[in-house]
Coordinates of C-alpha atoms in Angstrom, one line a residue:
Chain A
M1 CA 104.2 48.3 115.2
R2 CA 104.6 45.1 117.0
T3 CA 103.7 45.2 120.7
I4 CA 104.6 42.5 123.2
R5 CA 102.7 40.9 126.1
Q6 CA 104.4 41.6 129.4
P7 CA 104.2 39.1 132.3
G8 CA 102.1 41.4 134.4
K9 CA 98.9 43.5 133.8
P10 CA 99.4 46.8 132.0
A11 CA 99.7 49.5 134.5
R12 CA 98.2 52.9 134.1
P13 CA 99.0 55.6 133.3
R14 CA 101.3 54.6 130.4
V15 CA 103.4 57.7 130.7
L16 CA 104.5 59.0 134.1
S17 CA 106.2 62.4 134.4
V18 CA 107.0 65.1 136.8
A19 CA 108.1 68.7 136.2
A20 CA 111.2 69.6 138.1
S21 CA 113.3 72.7 138.5
S22 CA 117.0 72.7 137.8
G23 CA 119.3 71.9 140.7
G24 CA 122.2 73.2 138.8
E25 CA 124.5 72.0 136.1
L26 CA 127.7 70.0 136.9
R27 CA 130.7 69.0 134.8
I28 CA 132.4 66.0 136.2
V29 CA 135.6 64.3 135.2
V30 CA 135.8 60.8 136.6
P31 CA 139.5 60.1 136.9
E32 CA 141.6 57.2 135.6
G33 CA 141.5 54.1 137.7
T34 CA 138.0 54.8 139.0
D35 CA 134.9 52.7 138.3
L36 CA 132.7 54.9 136.1
L37 CA 129.3 54.3 137.7
N38 CA 130.5 54.3 141.3
G39 CA 132.7 57.3 140.6
L40 CA 129.7 59.2 139.1
A41 CA 127.5 58.4 142.0
R42 CA 130.1 59.4 144.6
A43 CA 130.8 62.7 142.7
L44 CA 127.2 63.7 142.4
T45 CA 126.1 62.7 145.9
G46 CA 129.3 64.4 147.3
A47 CA 128.0 67.5 145.6
G48 CA 124.6 67.1 147.3
V49 CA 122.8 65.7 144.3
A50 CA 120.4 62.8 144.8
S51 CA 118.9 62.6 141.3
A52 CA 120.3 63.8 137.9
A53 CA 120.1 63.4 134.2
V54 CA 123.6 62.7 132.9
F55 CA 125.2 63.0 129.5
L56 CA 128.5 61.1 129.0
N57 CA 130.6 63.4 126.8
G58 CA 133.3 60.9 126.1
G59 CA 136.5 59.6 127.5
R60 CA 138.5 56.3 127.8
F61 CA 138.2 53.1 129.6
A62 CA 141.1 50.9 130.7
R63 CA 138.8 48.0 130.8
M64 CA 135.0 47.7 130.7
Q65 CA 132.0 45.4 130.4
Y66 CA 128.6 45.8 128.9
L67 CA 125.4 43.8 128.6
T68 CA 122.9 43.6 125.8
G69 CA 119.3 42.6 125.9
Q70 CA 117.8 39.4 124.5
P71 CA 114.5 37.6 124.7
C72 CA 113.9 35.9 128.1
R73 CA 113.1 32.2 127.5
D74 CA 111.6 31.4 130.9
G75 CA 108.6 33.6 130.5
K76 CA 109.2 35.5 133.7
R77 CA 110.1 38.6 131.7
V78 CA 110.0 39.5 128.1
A79 CA 113.7 40.5 127.9
T80 CA 116.8 39.9 130.0
Y81 CA 120.5 40.5 129.7
G82 CA 122.9 38.1 128.0
A83 CA 126.4 37.3 129.1
P84 CA 128.7 40.3 129.6
T85 CA 131.1 41.3 126.9
T86 CA 134.5 42.4 128.2
L87 CA 136.7 44.8 126.4
V88 CA 140.3 45.5 127.4
G89 CA 141.5 49.0 126.8
P90 CA 142.2 51.4 125.4
V91 CA 138.4 51.6 124.8
T92 CA 137.1 55.0 123.7
L93 CA 133.8 56.1 125.1
L94 CA 131.9 57.9 122.3
S95 CA 128.8 58.9 124.1
G96 CA 126.3 57.7 126.7
N97 CA 123.3 58.5 128.7
A98 CA 122.7 57.9 132.4
F99 CA 120.5 58.7 135.4
L100 CA 121.4 59.0 139.0
G101 CA 118.6 58.0 141.4
I102 CA 117.8 56.1 144.6
D103 CA 117.3 52.4 144.9
E104 CA 114.7 50.7 147.1
M105 CA 117.2 50.7 150.0
G106 CA 117.8 54.4 149.7
K107 CA 121.2 54.0 148.2
S108 CA 122.3 55.9 145.1
I109 CA 122.3 54.0 141.9
V110 CA 123.3 54.9 138.3
H111 CA 121.5 53.5 135.2
C112 CA 123.8 53.9 132.2
H113 CA 123.9 52.9 128.5
A114 CA 126.8 53.9 126.3
V115 CA 128.4 53.4 122.9
V116 CA 132.2 52.7 122.7
V117 CA 134.8 51.9 120.1
D118 CA 137.4 49.3 121.0
R119 CA 141.1 49.2 120.3
D120 CA 140.5 47.6 116.9
G121 CA 137.9 50.1 115.7
A122 CA 134.8 48.0 116.3
V123 CA 131.8 49.9 117.7
H124 CA 130.0 48.3 120.7
G125 CA 127.4 49.4 123.1
G126 CA 125.0 48.3 125.8
H127 CA 124.1 48.6 129.5
L128 CA 127.1 49.3 131.7
P129 CA 127.0 47.6 135.1
P130 CA 128.6 49.1 138.2
G131 CA 132.0 48.0 139.4
V132 CA 133.3 46.7 136.0
C133 CA 134.1 49.8 133.9
T134 CA 137.5 51.2 134.9
V135 CA 138.2 54.7 133.5
G136 CA 141.3 55.0 131.5
P137 CA 143.9 57.9 130.8
G138 CA 142.3 61.3 130.6
G139 CA 139.2 60.3 132.5
V140 CA 135.5 60.4 131.4
V141 CA 133.7 63.7 131.2
A142 CA 130.0 63.7 132.3
L143 CA 127.6 66.7 132.1
A144 CA 124.9 66.3 134.8
A145 CA 121.7 68.2 135.2
A146 CA 120.8 68.0 138.9
L147 CA 117.1 67.8 139.9
A148 CA 116.1 70.1 142.7
D149 CA 112.5 69.0 143.6
A150 CA 112.1 65.6 141.8
A151 CA 113.7 62.3 142.1
L152 CA 114.2 59.0 140.2
A153 CA 113.4 56.2 142.6
V154 CA 113.6 52.5 141.9
R155 CA 110.2 50.7 142.5
Y156 CA 109.2 47.2 141.6
D157 CA 107.2 47.2 138.4
A158 CA 104.8 44.2 138.4
E159 CA 104.0 44.7 134.7
T160 CA 107.5 44.0 133.6
N161 CA 108.7 42.1 136.7
Y162 CA 111.7 44.5 137.0
P163 CA 112.7 47.1 139.6
I164 CA 112.7 50.3 137.5
F165 CA 113.3 54.0 138.0
H166 CA 110.2 56.0 138.4
P167 CA 109.9 59.8 138.5
M168 CA 108.8 61.1 141.8
A169 CA 107.8 64.6 142.7
L170 CA 109.3 66.0 145.9
G171 CA 107.7 68.8 147.9
A172 CA 105.7 71.1 145.8
A173 CA 106.5 69.6 142.4
H174 CA 103.5 68.8 140.4
K175 CA 102.9 65.3 139.2
V176 CA 101.3 64.8 135.9
A177 CA 99.8 61.6 134.5
A178 CA 99.8 61.8 130.7
Chain B
M1 CA 123.1 44.1 100.8
T2 CA 121.8 44.0 104.3
A3 CA 122.5 46.7 106.8
R4 CA 124.6 44.2 108.7
R5 CA 126.8 43.5 105.7
K6 CA 127.1 47.1 105.0
Q7 CA 128.2 47.8 108.5
A8 CA 130.9 45.1 108.4
A9 CA 132.3 46.4 105.2
H10 CA 133.2 49.6 106.9
R11 CA 135.0 47.9 109.7
P12 CA 138.8 48.1 109.5
A13 CA 140.5 44.8 108.5
A14 CA 142.3 44.6 111.9
A15 CA 139.0 44.9 113.7
R16 CA 137.4 42.2 111.7
K17 CA 140.3 39.9 112.5
A18 CA 140.5 40.8 116.2
A19 CA 136.9 41.1 117.0
P20 CA 134.8 39.0 114.6
A21 CA 131.0 39.6 114.8
P22 CA 129.3 36.8 116.7
K23 CA 127.8 34.1 114.4
K24 CA 124.1 34.1 114.1
T25 CA 121.6 31.8 112.4
K26 CA 119.5 34.5 110.7
P27 CA 119.8 38.2 110.1
R28 CA 117.9 40.3 112.6
A29 CA 118.2 43.5 110.8
R30 CA 116.3 44.1 107.6
K31 CA 117.0 46.9 105.2
I32 CA 113.7 47.9 103.6
G33 CA 115.3 50.1 100.9
A34 CA 114.2 53.5 99.6
V35 CA 111.0 54.7 101.2
K36 CA 109.0 57.8 100.8
P37 CA 110.2 60.3 103.4
A38 CA 106.7 61.4 104.4
A39 CA 105.7 57.9 105.1
V40 CA 108.3 57.2 107.8
L41 CA 110.1 60.3 108.9
V42 CA 108.7 63.5 110.4
P43 CA 109.6 66.3 108.0
P44 CA 111.5 68.9 110.0
A45 CA 109.9 72.4 110.2
A46 CA 111.6 74.5 107.7
P47 CA 114.4 76.1 109.7
Y48 CA 116.1 77.9 106.8
T49 CA 115.5 81.0 104.7
L50 CA 117.2 82.1 101.6
N51 CA 120.2 84.3 102.4
E52 CA 119.9 87.3 100.1
D53 CA 123.5 88.3 100.8
R54 CA 124.9 85.1 99.4
P55 CA 122.8 83.8 96.6
G56 CA 122.5 80.1 96.4
T57 CA 123.3 79.6 100.1
L58 CA 121.0 79.1 103.0
A59 CA 120.9 81.4 106.0
T60 CA 121.7 80.0 109.4
L61 CA 119.0 80.9 111.9
V62 CA 120.0 81.8 115.4
E63 CA 117.2 81.5 118.0
R64 CA 117.7 83.2 121.3
G65 CA 116.1 81.7 124.3
R66 CA 116.7 80.0 127.6
Y67 CA 116.0 76.7 129.3
G68 CA 112.9 76.2 131.4
R69 CA 111.5 73.3 133.3
M70 CA 113.1 69.8 133.4
I71 CA 110.6 67.0 132.8
L72 CA 111.5 63.7 134.2
A73 CA 109.4 60.8 132.7
R74 CA 109.0 57.1 132.4
V75 CA 107.3 55.6 129.3
R76 CA 105.8 52.2 129.8
P77 CA 106.0 49.2 127.4
N78 CA 104.4 49.2 123.9
I79 CA 104.2 53.0 123.7
D80 CA 106.0 54.3 120.5
L81 CA 109.2 56.2 121.4
V82 CA 108.5 59.3 119.3
A83 CA 104.8 59.5 120.3
G84 CA 105.7 58.9 123.9
V85 CA 108.1 61.8 124.0
E86 CA 105.5 64.1 122.4
R87 CA 102.9 62.8 124.9
V88 CA 105.2 63.8 127.8
C89 CA 105.6 67.3 126.4
A90 CA 102.0 67.8 125.6
S91 CA 100.9 66.8 129.0
H92 CA 103.0 69.7 130.4
G93 CA 102.0 72.1 127.8
I94 CA 105.5 72.1 126.4
T95 CA 106.1 72.6 122.6
Y96 CA 109.8 73.3 122.6
A97 CA 112.2 70.9 124.4
V98 CA 115.5 69.1 124.1
V99 CA 116.5 65.6 125.2
R100 CA 118.9 65.9 128.1
S101 CA 119.3 62.2 128.7
A102 CA 117.5 58.9 128.0
V103 CA 118.0 55.3 128.9
G104 CA 115.7 52.5 127.8
S105 CA 114.9 49.5 125.5
L106 CA 112.7 48.7 122.5
V107 CA 110.7 45.7 121.4
D108 CA 111.8 46.3 117.8
A109 CA 113.6 49.3 116.3
A110 CA 113.1 51.2 113.1
L111 CA 115.8 53.7 112.1
G112 CA 116.0 55.9 109.0
Y113 CA 119.1 57.3 107.3
G114 CA 120.0 59.0 104.1
E115 CA 117.6 61.3 102.2
G116 CA 115.6 61.6 99.1
D117 CA 116.0 58.6 96.8
S118 CA 118.6 57.1 99.2
L119 CA 116.4 57.4 102.3
T120 CA 116.6 54.0 103.8
L121 CA 114.7 52.3 106.6
I122 CA 116.2 49.5 108.7
T123 CA 114.3 47.5 111.2
V124 CA 116.0 45.5 113.9
E125 CA 114.1 42.8 115.7
G126 CA 114.1 42.4 119.5
P127 CA 112.8 42.3 122.0
G128 CA 115.4 43.8 124.4
I129 CA 117.1 46.3 122.0
E130 CA 119.0 48.8 124.1
I131 CA 118.8 52.5 123.4
L132 CA 122.5 53.5 123.7
T133 CA 122.1 57.2 123.0
L134 CA 119.2 59.4 122.2
N135 CA 119.5 63.0 121.0
G136 CA 116.9 65.3 119.6
E137 CA 114.4 68.0 120.2
V138 CA 110.7 68.8 120.2
R139 CA 109.3 71.7 118.1
P140 CA 105.8 72.7 117.4
D141 CA 104.2 71.9 114.0
E142 CA 102.0 74.5 112.2
T143 CA 99.1 73.7 114.6
G144 CA 101.2 74.2 117.7
K145 CA 101.4 70.5 118.5
P146 CA 104.8 69.3 119.8
V147 CA 106.6 67.1 117.3
A148 CA 109.8 65.2 118.3
T149 CA 112.7 64.5 116.0
L150 CA 114.9 61.9 117.6
R151 CA 118.2 60.3 116.5
G152 CA 120.5 57.9 118.3
T153 CA 122.2 54.5 118.5
I154 CA 120.9 51.1 119.5
S155 CA 122.4 47.7 120.1
D156 CA 120.8 44.3 119.5
S157 CA 121.2 41.0 121.3
D158 CA 124.4 40.3 119.3
A159 CA 125.9 43.6 120.4
S160 CA 125.7 45.0 116.9
V161 CA 125.3 48.8 116.9
Y162 CA 123.0 50.7 114.5
G163 CA 122.3 54.4 114.2
G164 CA 119.8 56.7 112.5
E165 CA 116.6 58.7 113.0
F166 CA 113.9 56.9 115.1
V167 CA 110.9 56.4 112.8
R168 CA 107.5 57.3 114.1
G169 CA 105.4 54.3 114.9
G170 CA 108.3 51.9 114.6
N171 CA 110.0 51.9 118.1
P172 CA 107.7 50.4 120.8
I173 CA 109.2 50.6 124.3
C174 CA 110.1 47.2 125.7
I175 CA 110.8 47.5 129.5
T176 CA 111.0 51.2 130.1
L177 CA 112.2 54.5 128.8
E178 CA 113.6 56.9 131.3
I179 CA 113.9 60.3 129.8
A180 CA 114.8 63.9 130.9
L181 CA 113.4 66.6 128.6
Q182 CA 114.3 70.2 129.2
E183 CA 111.9 72.9 128.1
W184 CA 113.3 75.4 125.6
L185 CA 111.9 78.9 125.9
P186 CA 112.6 80.8 122.7
D187 CA 112.5 84.5 122.7
L188 CA 109.7 84.9 120.3
Q189 CA 109.9 88.7 120.4
S190 CA 113.3 88.8 118.7
S191 CA 113.7 88.1 114.9
P192 CA 115.9 85.2 113.9
V193 CA 119.4 86.4 113.1
A194 CA 120.8 85.2 109.8
S195 CA 124.5 84.8 109.7

């Protein structure tokens, strides 16, 4: 297995995890005309949820963009995003995974990757940025597992030189370093 | 035939015309060919028993249970995806779990598909391969150790999408893996129900 040298020193522990109890299960339909990531964040925070694990169960986009990773040439990071690919609908969302958490300013943020098929049958996929993925007819269905006593919080990671979601225990939750 | 050529051959003609794959100077995916299953894929625990009522068929096992704790984790760079998931579970004393969501990236990817003589391994070179979807579960092996079986889809820097079973020891995390694993608590008092 090839490993890669990151710009910063390896941080420890190598695996971070917290045990949380369920904050309930939610089924969300993000409606046509709404931006997917912003719509998901609004729906979940409106339901009192600050952090959640989300499964995208499918739907349609009227228009969307995605990013894919590539080697970073300037040495500041090992990988970065390339230019966005824009798909004009109807684009079918096959599946996706996402997390709702909190950024460094305390604002809700969604990190989402998904796989889609375009109007010509080609399969695409990547990182979905906020503000550029407009839901199409029929909406997008998301199944969210809310977290009651744990959170995903963005923290700057010196090892990779990226702001990254980290699991955080809230209240009595027990933090475990593997 | 490379994995890339094989994938293109399945693409409808209209799609090939309307959305041609980006040109590249060298193939980034490599099909290794038939490999021994035990060498690359975790053999699943035998979930089936012979169905005496229907000779020649396999019984479907129904396991009753309920969901338990949710484990929220971050796996740092260069840790193998499959081993990392197992490490998360082991650190919480969990031997049964399901993946609820996962977002992350890989340095390189190794995916298996097919079975028996047709079992094939493809490797996709990164870094920066995006994990698009990740499904799977964790079950104990005969010694009680948690073993993860993970399948999903990835995309490379050319936005080509690949799918298969993530091969143990072949999928080092690149920037991060965010993952939610939910504990599954099987009712071990009840016998499996064959249907």
